[in-house]
XYZ file of C-alpha atoms in Angstrom:
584
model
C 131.396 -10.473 -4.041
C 131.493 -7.037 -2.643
C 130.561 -4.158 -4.827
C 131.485 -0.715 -4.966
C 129.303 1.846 -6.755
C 130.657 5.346 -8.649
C 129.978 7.282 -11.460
C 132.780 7.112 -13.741
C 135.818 4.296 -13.762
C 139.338 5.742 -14.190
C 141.476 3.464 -15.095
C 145.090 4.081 -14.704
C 146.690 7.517 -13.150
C 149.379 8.278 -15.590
C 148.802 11.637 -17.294
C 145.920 10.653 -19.305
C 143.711 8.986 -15.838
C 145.193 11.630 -13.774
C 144.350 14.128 -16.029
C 140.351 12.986 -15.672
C 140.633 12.136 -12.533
C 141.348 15.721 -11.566
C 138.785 17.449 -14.663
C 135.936 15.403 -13.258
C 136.772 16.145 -9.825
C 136.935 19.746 -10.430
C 133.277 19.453 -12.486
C 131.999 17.577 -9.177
C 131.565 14.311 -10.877
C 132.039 11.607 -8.416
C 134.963 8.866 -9.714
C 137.332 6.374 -8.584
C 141.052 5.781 -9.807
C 142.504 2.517 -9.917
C 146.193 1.942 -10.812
C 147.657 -1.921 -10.335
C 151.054 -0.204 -9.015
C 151.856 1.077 -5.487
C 153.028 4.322 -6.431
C 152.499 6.741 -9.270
C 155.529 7.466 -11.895
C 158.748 6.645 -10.387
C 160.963 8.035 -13.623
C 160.716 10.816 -15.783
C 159.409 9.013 -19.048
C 157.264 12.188 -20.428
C 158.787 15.520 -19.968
C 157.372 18.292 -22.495
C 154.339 20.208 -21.589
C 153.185 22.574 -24.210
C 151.994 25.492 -24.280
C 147.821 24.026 -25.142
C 148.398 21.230 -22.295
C 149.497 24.587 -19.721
C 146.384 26.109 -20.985
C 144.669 23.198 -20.073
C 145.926 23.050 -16.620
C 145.193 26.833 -15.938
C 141.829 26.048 -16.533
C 141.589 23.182 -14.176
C 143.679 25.041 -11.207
C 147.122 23.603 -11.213
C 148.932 25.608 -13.647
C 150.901 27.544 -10.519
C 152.027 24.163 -9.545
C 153.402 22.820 -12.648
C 155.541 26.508 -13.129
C 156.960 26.205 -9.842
C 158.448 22.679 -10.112
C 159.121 22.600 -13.687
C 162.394 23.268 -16.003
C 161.018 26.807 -17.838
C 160.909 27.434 -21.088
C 164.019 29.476 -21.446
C 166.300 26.679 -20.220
C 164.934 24.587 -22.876
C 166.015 26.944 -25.263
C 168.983 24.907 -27.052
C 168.529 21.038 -28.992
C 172.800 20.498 -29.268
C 173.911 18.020 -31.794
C 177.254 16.887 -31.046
C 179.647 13.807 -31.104
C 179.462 13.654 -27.054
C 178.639 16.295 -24.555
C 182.277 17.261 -23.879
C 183.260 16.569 -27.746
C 182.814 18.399 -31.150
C 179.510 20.075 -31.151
C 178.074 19.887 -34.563
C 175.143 22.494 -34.370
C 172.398 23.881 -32.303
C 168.699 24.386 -33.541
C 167.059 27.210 -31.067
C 163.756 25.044 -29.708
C 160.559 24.848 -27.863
C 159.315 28.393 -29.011
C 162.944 29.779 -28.001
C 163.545 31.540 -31.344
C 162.569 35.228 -31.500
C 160.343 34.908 -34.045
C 158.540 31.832 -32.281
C 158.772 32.913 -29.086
C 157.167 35.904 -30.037
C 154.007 33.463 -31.291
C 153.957 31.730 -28.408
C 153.184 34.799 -26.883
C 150.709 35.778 -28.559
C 149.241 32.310 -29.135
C 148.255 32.101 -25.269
C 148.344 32.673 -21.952
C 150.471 30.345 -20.525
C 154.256 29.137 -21.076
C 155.438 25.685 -22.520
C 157.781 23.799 -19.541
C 159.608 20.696 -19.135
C 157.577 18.763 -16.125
C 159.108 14.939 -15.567
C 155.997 12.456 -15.431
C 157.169 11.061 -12.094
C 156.304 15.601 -10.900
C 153.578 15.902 -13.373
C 151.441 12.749 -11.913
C 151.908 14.169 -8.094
C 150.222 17.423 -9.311
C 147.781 16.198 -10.938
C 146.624 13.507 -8.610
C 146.851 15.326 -5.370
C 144.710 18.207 -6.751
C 141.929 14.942 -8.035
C 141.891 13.471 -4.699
C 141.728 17.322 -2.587
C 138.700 17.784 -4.895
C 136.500 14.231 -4.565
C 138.822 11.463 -6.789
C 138.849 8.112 -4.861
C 142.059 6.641 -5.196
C 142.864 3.249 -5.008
C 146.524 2.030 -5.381
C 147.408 -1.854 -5.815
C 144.107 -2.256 -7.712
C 144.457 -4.084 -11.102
C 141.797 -3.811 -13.432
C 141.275 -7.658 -14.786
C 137.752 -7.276 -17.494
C 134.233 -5.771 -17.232
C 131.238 -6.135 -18.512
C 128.187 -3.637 -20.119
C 124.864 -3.089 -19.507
C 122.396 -0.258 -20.332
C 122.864 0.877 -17.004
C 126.542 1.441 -16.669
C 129.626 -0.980 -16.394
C 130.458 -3.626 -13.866
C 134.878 -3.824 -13.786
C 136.364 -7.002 -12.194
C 139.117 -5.354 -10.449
C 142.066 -7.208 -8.126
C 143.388 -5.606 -4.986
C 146.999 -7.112 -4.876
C 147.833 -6.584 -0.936
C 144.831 -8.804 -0.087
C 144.648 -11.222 -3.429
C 140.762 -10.866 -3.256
C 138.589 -9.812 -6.133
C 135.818 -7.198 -5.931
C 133.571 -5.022 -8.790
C 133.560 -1.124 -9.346
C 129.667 -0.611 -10.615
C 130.391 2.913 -12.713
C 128.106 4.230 -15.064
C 131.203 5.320 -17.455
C 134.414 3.530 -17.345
C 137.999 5.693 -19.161
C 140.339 2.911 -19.793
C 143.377 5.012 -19.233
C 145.712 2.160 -18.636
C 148.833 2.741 -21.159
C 150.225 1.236 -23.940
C 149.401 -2.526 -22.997
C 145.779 -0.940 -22.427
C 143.378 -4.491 -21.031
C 140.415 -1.880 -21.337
C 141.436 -1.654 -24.949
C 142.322 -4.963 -25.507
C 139.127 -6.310 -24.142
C 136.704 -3.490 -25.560
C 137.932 -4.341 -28.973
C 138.620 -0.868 -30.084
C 139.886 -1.570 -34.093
C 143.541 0.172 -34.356
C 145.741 0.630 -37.147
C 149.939 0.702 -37.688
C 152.207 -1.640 -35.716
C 154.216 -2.089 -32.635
C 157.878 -3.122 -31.721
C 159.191 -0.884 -34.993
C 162.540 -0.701 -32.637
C 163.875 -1.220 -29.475
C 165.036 1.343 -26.685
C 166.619 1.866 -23.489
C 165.842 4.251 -21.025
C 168.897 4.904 -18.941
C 168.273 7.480 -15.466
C 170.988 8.706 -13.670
C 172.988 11.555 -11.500
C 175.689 13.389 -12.491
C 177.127 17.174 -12.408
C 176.930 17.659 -16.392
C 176.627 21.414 -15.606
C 180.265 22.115 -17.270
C 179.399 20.564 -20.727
C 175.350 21.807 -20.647
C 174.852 25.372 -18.645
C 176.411 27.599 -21.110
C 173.920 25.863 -24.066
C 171.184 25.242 -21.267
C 168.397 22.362 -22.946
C 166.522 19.765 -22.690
C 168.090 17.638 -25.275
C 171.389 16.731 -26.423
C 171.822 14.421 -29.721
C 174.895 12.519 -29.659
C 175.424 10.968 -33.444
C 177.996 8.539 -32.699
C 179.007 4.905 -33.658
C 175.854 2.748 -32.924
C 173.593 5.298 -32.538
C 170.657 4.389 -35.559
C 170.438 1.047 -34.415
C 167.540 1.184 -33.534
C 165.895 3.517 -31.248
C 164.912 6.684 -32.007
C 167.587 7.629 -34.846
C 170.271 8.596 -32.384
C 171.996 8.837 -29.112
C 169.996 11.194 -26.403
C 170.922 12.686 -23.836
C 168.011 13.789 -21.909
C 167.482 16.705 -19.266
C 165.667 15.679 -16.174
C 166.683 18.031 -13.918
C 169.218 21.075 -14.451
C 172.305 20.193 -14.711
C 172.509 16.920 -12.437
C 169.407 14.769 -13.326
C 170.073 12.704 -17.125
C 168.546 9.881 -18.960
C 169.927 8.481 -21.753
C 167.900 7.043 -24.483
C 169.723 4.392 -26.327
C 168.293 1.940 -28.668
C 169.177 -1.829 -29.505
C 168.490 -4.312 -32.289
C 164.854 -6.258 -31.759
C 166.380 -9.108 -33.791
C 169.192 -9.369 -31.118
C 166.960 -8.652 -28.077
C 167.429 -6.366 -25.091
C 170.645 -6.211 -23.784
C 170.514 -7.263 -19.794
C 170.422 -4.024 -18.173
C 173.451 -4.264 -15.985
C 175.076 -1.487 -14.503
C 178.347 -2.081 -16.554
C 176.089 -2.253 -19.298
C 174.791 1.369 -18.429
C 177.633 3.051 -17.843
C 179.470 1.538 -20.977
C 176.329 3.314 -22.989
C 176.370 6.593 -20.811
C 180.391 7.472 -20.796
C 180.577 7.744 -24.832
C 177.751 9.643 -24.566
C 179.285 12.289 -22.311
C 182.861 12.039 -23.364
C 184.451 12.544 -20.042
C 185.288 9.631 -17.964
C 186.034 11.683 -14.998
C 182.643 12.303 -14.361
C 181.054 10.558 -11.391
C 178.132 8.699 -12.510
C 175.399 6.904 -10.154
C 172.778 5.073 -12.231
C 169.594 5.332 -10.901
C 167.110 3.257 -12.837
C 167.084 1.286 -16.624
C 164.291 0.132 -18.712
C 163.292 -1.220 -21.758
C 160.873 -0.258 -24.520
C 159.690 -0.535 -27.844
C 159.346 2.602 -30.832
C 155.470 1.835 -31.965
C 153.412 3.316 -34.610
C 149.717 2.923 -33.692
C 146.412 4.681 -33.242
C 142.654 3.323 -32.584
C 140.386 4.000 -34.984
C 137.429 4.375 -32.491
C 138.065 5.168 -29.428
C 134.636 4.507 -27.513
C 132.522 1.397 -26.964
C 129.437 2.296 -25.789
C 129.606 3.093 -22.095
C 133.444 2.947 -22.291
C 136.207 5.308 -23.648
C 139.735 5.011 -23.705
C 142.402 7.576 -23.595
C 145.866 8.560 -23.938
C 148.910 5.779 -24.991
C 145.874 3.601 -24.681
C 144.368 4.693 -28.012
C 147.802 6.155 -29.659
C 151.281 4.545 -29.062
C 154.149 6.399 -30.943
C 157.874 7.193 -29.828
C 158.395 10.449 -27.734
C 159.254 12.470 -30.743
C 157.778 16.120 -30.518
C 157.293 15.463 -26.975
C 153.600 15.391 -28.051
C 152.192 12.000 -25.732
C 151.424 13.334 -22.110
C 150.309 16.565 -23.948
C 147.238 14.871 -26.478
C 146.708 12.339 -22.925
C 145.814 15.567 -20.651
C 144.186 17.114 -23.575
C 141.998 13.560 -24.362
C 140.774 13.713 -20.804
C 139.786 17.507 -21.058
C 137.742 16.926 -24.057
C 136.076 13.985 -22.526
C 135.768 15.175 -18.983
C 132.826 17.905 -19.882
C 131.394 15.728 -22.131
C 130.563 13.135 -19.322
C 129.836 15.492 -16.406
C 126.840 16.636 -18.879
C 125.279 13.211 -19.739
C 125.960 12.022 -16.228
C 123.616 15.003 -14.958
C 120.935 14.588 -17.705
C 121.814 17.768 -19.077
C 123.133 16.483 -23.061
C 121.918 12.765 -24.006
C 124.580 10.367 -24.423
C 124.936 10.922 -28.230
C 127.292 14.218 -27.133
C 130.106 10.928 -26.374
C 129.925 10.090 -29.963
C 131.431 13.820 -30.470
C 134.814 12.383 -28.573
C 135.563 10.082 -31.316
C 134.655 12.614 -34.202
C 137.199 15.209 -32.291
C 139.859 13.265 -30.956
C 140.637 10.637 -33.157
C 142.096 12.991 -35.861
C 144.583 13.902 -33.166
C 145.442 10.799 -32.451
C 146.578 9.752 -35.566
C 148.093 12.620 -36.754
C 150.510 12.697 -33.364
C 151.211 9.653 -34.084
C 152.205 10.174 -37.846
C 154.191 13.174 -36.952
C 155.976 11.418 -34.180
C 157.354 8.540 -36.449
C 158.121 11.149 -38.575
C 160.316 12.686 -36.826
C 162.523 9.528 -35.909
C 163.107 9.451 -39.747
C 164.039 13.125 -40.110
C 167.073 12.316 -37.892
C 168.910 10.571 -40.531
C 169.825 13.308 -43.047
C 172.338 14.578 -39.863
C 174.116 11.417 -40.008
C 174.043 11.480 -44.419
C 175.111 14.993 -44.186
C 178.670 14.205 -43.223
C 178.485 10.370 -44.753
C 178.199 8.897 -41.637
C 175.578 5.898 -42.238
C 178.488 3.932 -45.012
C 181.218 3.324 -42.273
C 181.159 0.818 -39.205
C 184.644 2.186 -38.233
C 184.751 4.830 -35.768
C 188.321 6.403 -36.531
C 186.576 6.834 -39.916
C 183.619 8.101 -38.523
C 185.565 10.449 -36.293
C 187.698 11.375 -39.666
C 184.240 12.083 -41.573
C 183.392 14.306 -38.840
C 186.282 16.162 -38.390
C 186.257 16.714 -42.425
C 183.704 18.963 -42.396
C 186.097 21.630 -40.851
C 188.324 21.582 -44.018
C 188.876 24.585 -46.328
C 187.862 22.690 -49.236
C 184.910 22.487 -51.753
C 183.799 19.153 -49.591
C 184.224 20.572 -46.465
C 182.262 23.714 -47.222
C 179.419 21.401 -48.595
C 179.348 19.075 -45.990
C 178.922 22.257 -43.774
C 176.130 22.878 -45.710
C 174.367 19.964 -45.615
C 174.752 19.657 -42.010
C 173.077 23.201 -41.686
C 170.367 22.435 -43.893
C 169.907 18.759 -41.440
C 169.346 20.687 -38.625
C 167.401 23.272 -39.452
C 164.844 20.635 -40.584
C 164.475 19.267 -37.123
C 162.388 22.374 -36.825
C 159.704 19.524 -37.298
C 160.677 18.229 -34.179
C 161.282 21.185 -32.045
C 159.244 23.987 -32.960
C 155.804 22.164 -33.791
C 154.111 24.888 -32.775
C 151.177 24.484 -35.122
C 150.696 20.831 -34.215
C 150.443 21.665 -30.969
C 147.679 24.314 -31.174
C 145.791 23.894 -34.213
C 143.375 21.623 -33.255
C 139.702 21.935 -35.302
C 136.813 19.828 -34.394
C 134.190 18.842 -36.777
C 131.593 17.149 -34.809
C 127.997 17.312 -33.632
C 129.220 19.447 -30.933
C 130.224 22.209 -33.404
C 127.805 24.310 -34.723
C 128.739 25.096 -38.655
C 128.402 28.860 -39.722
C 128.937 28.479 -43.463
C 131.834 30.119 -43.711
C 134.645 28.516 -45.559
C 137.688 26.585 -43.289
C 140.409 29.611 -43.956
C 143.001 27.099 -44.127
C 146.542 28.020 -43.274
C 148.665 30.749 -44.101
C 151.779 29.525 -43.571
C 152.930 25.977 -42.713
C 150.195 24.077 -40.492
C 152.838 22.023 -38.692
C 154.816 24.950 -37.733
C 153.043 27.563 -37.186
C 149.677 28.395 -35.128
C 146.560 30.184 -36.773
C 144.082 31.789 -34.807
C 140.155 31.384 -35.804
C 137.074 32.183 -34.482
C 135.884 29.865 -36.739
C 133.575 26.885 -34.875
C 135.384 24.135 -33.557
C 138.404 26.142 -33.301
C 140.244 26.559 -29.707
C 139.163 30.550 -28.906
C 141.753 32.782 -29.530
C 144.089 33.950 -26.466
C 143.808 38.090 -25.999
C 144.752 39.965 -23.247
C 141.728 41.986 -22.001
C 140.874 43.739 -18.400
C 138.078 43.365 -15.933
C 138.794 46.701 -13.802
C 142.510 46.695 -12.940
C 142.862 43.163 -13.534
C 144.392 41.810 -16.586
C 143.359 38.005 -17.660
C 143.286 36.060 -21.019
C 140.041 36.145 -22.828
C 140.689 31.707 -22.331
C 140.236 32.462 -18.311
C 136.832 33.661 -19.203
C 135.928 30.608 -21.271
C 136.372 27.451 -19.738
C 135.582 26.801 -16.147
C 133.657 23.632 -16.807
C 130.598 25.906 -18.032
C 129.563 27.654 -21.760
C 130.353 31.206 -22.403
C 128.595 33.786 -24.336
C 131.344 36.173 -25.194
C 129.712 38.902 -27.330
C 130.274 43.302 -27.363
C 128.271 46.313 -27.092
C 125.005 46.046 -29.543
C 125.240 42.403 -28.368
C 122.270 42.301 -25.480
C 120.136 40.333 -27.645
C 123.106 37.398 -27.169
C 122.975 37.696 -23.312
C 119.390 36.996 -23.321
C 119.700 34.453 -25.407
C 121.917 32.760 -23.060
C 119.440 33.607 -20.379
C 116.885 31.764 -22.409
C 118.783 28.850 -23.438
C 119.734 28.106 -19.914
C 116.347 28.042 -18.843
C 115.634 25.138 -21.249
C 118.433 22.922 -21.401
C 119.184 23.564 -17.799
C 122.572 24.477 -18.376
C 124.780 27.052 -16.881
C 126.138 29.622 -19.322
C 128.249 32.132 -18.198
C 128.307 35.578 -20.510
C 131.263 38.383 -21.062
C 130.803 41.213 -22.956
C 133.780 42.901 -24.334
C 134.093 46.682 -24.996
C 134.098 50.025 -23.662
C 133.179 51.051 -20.622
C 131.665 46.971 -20.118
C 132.643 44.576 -17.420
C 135.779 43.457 -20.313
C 137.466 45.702 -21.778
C 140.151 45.442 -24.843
C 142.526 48.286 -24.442
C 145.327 46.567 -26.639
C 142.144 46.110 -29.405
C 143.264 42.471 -29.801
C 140.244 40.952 -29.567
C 138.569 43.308 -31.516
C 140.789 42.102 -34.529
C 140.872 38.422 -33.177
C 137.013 37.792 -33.378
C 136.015 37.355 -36.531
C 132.442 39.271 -35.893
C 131.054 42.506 -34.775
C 130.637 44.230 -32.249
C 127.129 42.886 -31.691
C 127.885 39.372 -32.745
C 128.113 36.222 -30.639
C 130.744 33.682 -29.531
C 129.271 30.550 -27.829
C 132.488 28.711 -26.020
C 132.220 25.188 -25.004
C 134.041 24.292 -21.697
C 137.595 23.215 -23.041
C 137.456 26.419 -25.049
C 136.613 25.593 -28.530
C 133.961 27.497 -30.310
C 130.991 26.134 -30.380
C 128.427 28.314 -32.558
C 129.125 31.823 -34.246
C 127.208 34.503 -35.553
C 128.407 37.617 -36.828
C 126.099 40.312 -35.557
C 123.312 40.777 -33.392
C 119.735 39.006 -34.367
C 116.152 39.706 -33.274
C 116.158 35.499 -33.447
C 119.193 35.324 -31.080
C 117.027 33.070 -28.347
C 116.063 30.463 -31.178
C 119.539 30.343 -32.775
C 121.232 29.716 -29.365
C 118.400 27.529 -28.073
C 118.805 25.302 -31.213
C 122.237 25.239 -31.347
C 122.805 24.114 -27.628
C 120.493 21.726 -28.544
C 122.211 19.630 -31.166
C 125.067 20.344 -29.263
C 123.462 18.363 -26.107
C 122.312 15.673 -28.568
C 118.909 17.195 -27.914
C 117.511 19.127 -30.476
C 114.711 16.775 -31.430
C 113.089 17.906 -28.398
């Protein structure tokens, strides 16, 4: 049987594979991609791409790419709730960090700008840029078992143009194959929660929706109409793909009662409610089934292979939050393996993945299902869930324009609804406030600070170790750049100030023993970085002399507060339980 040798096995090239694909490329570690299908994404399926996931692809080169074929974040800027597009709108809730006040945190939480980027563009980007940099790709290749060793992993794969079998020999394989994940399935990675909670349809299709949607420009548009909590997630959606002619409706449909057949009568007798204008030319374009699911693994490596992405947490596409913790699984993971692959950190450092990511996983998960259930107060608010009749319905709806003590509360309550979705919409602290505790975080003693203000909602800055490194803007000459373009870069960075020499040499030192590139910045006056704004200065939690030792997805690995005749030992040891080598 022939046999093809690599270093790492990416299985899969939806965002999570693609996303590792194109980190490992960029870190020069040699990989193949496999994907059973003969194409990458062919509908939109995953659309939001926050404002950590942006960061993320600044760092690995492709941010320019995603800007310039995405929706931006201004156009997002509305979530309408309405009884059909060209019907009674109900309320708006402002969204995706288009509210003053949170777009105003956004700024100042990063670099980079949150954007609405269809899988079927997102995949293209991501791939392309893999394969330009080293990623052998391999389409009509289906992954069918594999097998361990202490040497690496041997994967029986299928090429289906041929119908002949063949093995990938990898030293690492990333099962990054979806939500029916084999690589999960047949690593036995223990999960927890349940699948087929509810049904849904995905419905794509063209039409010129610009009159009901351009004045209220976003990406969703929540139709609560007769039908629409069976199922599903909580209510009728009409979905954004591409400004103002490019839709899919999601839809859902009772499990007990089975799919409906997907017909195109079928589609368009789900879509024209939906829009409320019958007029409208309509030219379906694709339909699907799929299930809401509340899982996430509990482990998410077994020995010499680790899974990723819908692979290792399965939820509904509340919070837009899936693509988002895929790319940022693979980022954490990517570093991680280019080390022990070079014989720089011992394999221990892939126990850190689990420690750091699982915690994610679950609580995306959590926070997705959540959100399905935070839909229903809009329909109780007007006492819409006690009626199967839709001239009542309509009647309830209508009533909460009256001049009358129930009118006025209904109004009320339907304020109070919405405004709750903030959950949904406006997760900014989800999205960014990600704290490892692992091996590969150094503890300084200092207490976790907590959260000021709502964790879910609302982003906190740390220096703190196993924090993501605060976002200032700083200058190098006549340059301006984000103190996160400094980090990163698939290396460590020492970022430390003036009185801080001792840290440089440090990193001088600890490179020369671990053999590990570590890049340094010092910030101040008159230095190569400067802080004109004095951002950093307040952002940094330590002195002017003290020491900031960045891992290469950004989060802090070790900090010290001040500059310390024992600056070589502290970094040298920390680097070195870090690299899962400090008993050396």
């Amino acid at each position: 049987m022939q046999r093809i040798e690599t270093d790492v096995l990416v299985v899969g090239t939806g965002p999570a594979g693609a996303g590792a694909a194109l980190a490992l490329s960029t870190y020069g570690v040699p990989n193949i991609a496999v994907t059973r299908y003969g194409s990458l994404a062919d509908t939109p399926r995953a659309h939001i791409t926050n404002q950590r996931t942006m960061e993320v692809l600044r760092d690995l080169g492709v941010e320019d790419r995603v800007v310039a074929q995405a929706t931006p974040q201004h156009l997002m800027s509305n979530t309408v709730f309405c009884s059909s597009l060209a019907g009674d709108e109900l309320g708006r809730l402002r969204s995706w960090g288009n509210d003053p006040l949170v777009r105003a945190r956004h700024e100042l939480a990063g670099p980079s700008r949150m954007c609405d980027m269809p899988q079927h563009l997102l995949e293209p980007v991501l791939v392309e840029a893999a394969v330009s940099r080293g990623t052998s790709l391999r389409f009509h290749t289906e992954y069918l078992s594999h097998e361990q060793d202490d040497e690496g992993v041997t994967a029986l794969v299928k090429d289906r143009l041929r119908g002949d079998r063949y093995e990938i020999h990898a030293k690492y394989l990333i099962g990054a194959d979806g939500g029916r994940s084999k690589v999960a399935e047949n690593s036995g990675l223990p999960v927890n929660g349940r699948t087929g909670i509810a049904g849904s349809l995905n419905i794509v299709f063209e039409a010129d929706l610009s009159a009901y949607t351009a004045h209220r420009p976003g990406t969703l548009y929540w139709v609560l109409a007769p039908g629409a909590t069976v199922g599903g997630i909580g209510a009728g959606l009409v979905r954004c793909v591409r400004p103002w002619n490019e839709w899919m409706v999601v839809w859902g449909y009772d499990l007990d009662q089975g799919a409906p057949e997907l017909t195109e009568d079928y589609a368009l007798s789900v879509i024209r409610p939906l829009i409320g204008d019958d007029t409208v030319p309509v030219k379906i374009t694709s339909t699907s089934s799929w299930t809401v699911n509340q899982l996430y693994a509990e482990r998410y490596r077994d020995r010499r292979v680790l899974c990723a992405g819908d692979a290792v947490h399965r939820h509904p596409p509340s919070n837009g939050l899936g693509s988002n913790t895929s790319i940022q699984d693979a980022y954490n993971l990517a570093w991680k393996l280019k080390l022990v692959l070079d014989g720089t950190a011992s394999s221990a450092l892939l126990d850190t993945y689990d420690a750091e990511r699982v915690p994610v996983g679950k609580q995306i998960v959590e926070r997705a299902n959540k959100s399905i259930g935070e839909t229903l107060p809009l329909f109780e608010s007007l006492d819409l869930l006690s009626t199967d009749d839709p001239d009542e319905l309509w009647d309830r709806v209508e009533a909460r324009k009256a001049a009358t003590p129930e009118g006025e509360s209904a109004r009320d309550r339907l304020r109070e609804a919405i405004a709750a979705k903030v959950y949904e919409f406006n997760a900014h602290g989800v999205e960014m406030n990600q704290r490892y505790s692992s091996a590969a975080v150094v503890p300084d003693g200092t207490p976790d600070p907590g959260y000021a203000r709502d964790a879910e909602l609302h982003y906190q800055p740390t220096t703190r170790p196993g924090a993501r490194l605060p976002h200032a803007w700083i200058t190098r000459g006549r340059t301006g750049l984000s103190t996160l373009d400094v980090g990163g870069q698939g290396r460590f960075t020492v970022i430390t100030g003036i009185g801080g020499d001792c840290w440089r040499e440090a990193a001088e030192a600890a490179s020369r023993r671990w053999g590990l590139e570590i890049a340094t910045a010092v910030i101040g006056p008159g230095q190569e970085y400067e802080d004109p704004y004095g951002d950093w200065a307040r952002l940094r939690e330590t002195g002017d002399g003290g020491c900031l030792l960045v891992r290469p997805d950004n989060h802090i690995a070790f900090r010290h507060p001040g500059a310390d005749p024992a600056a070589a030992k502290l970094l040298t040891l920390a680097l070195g339980q870090i690299l899962a080598r400090d008993g050396e």
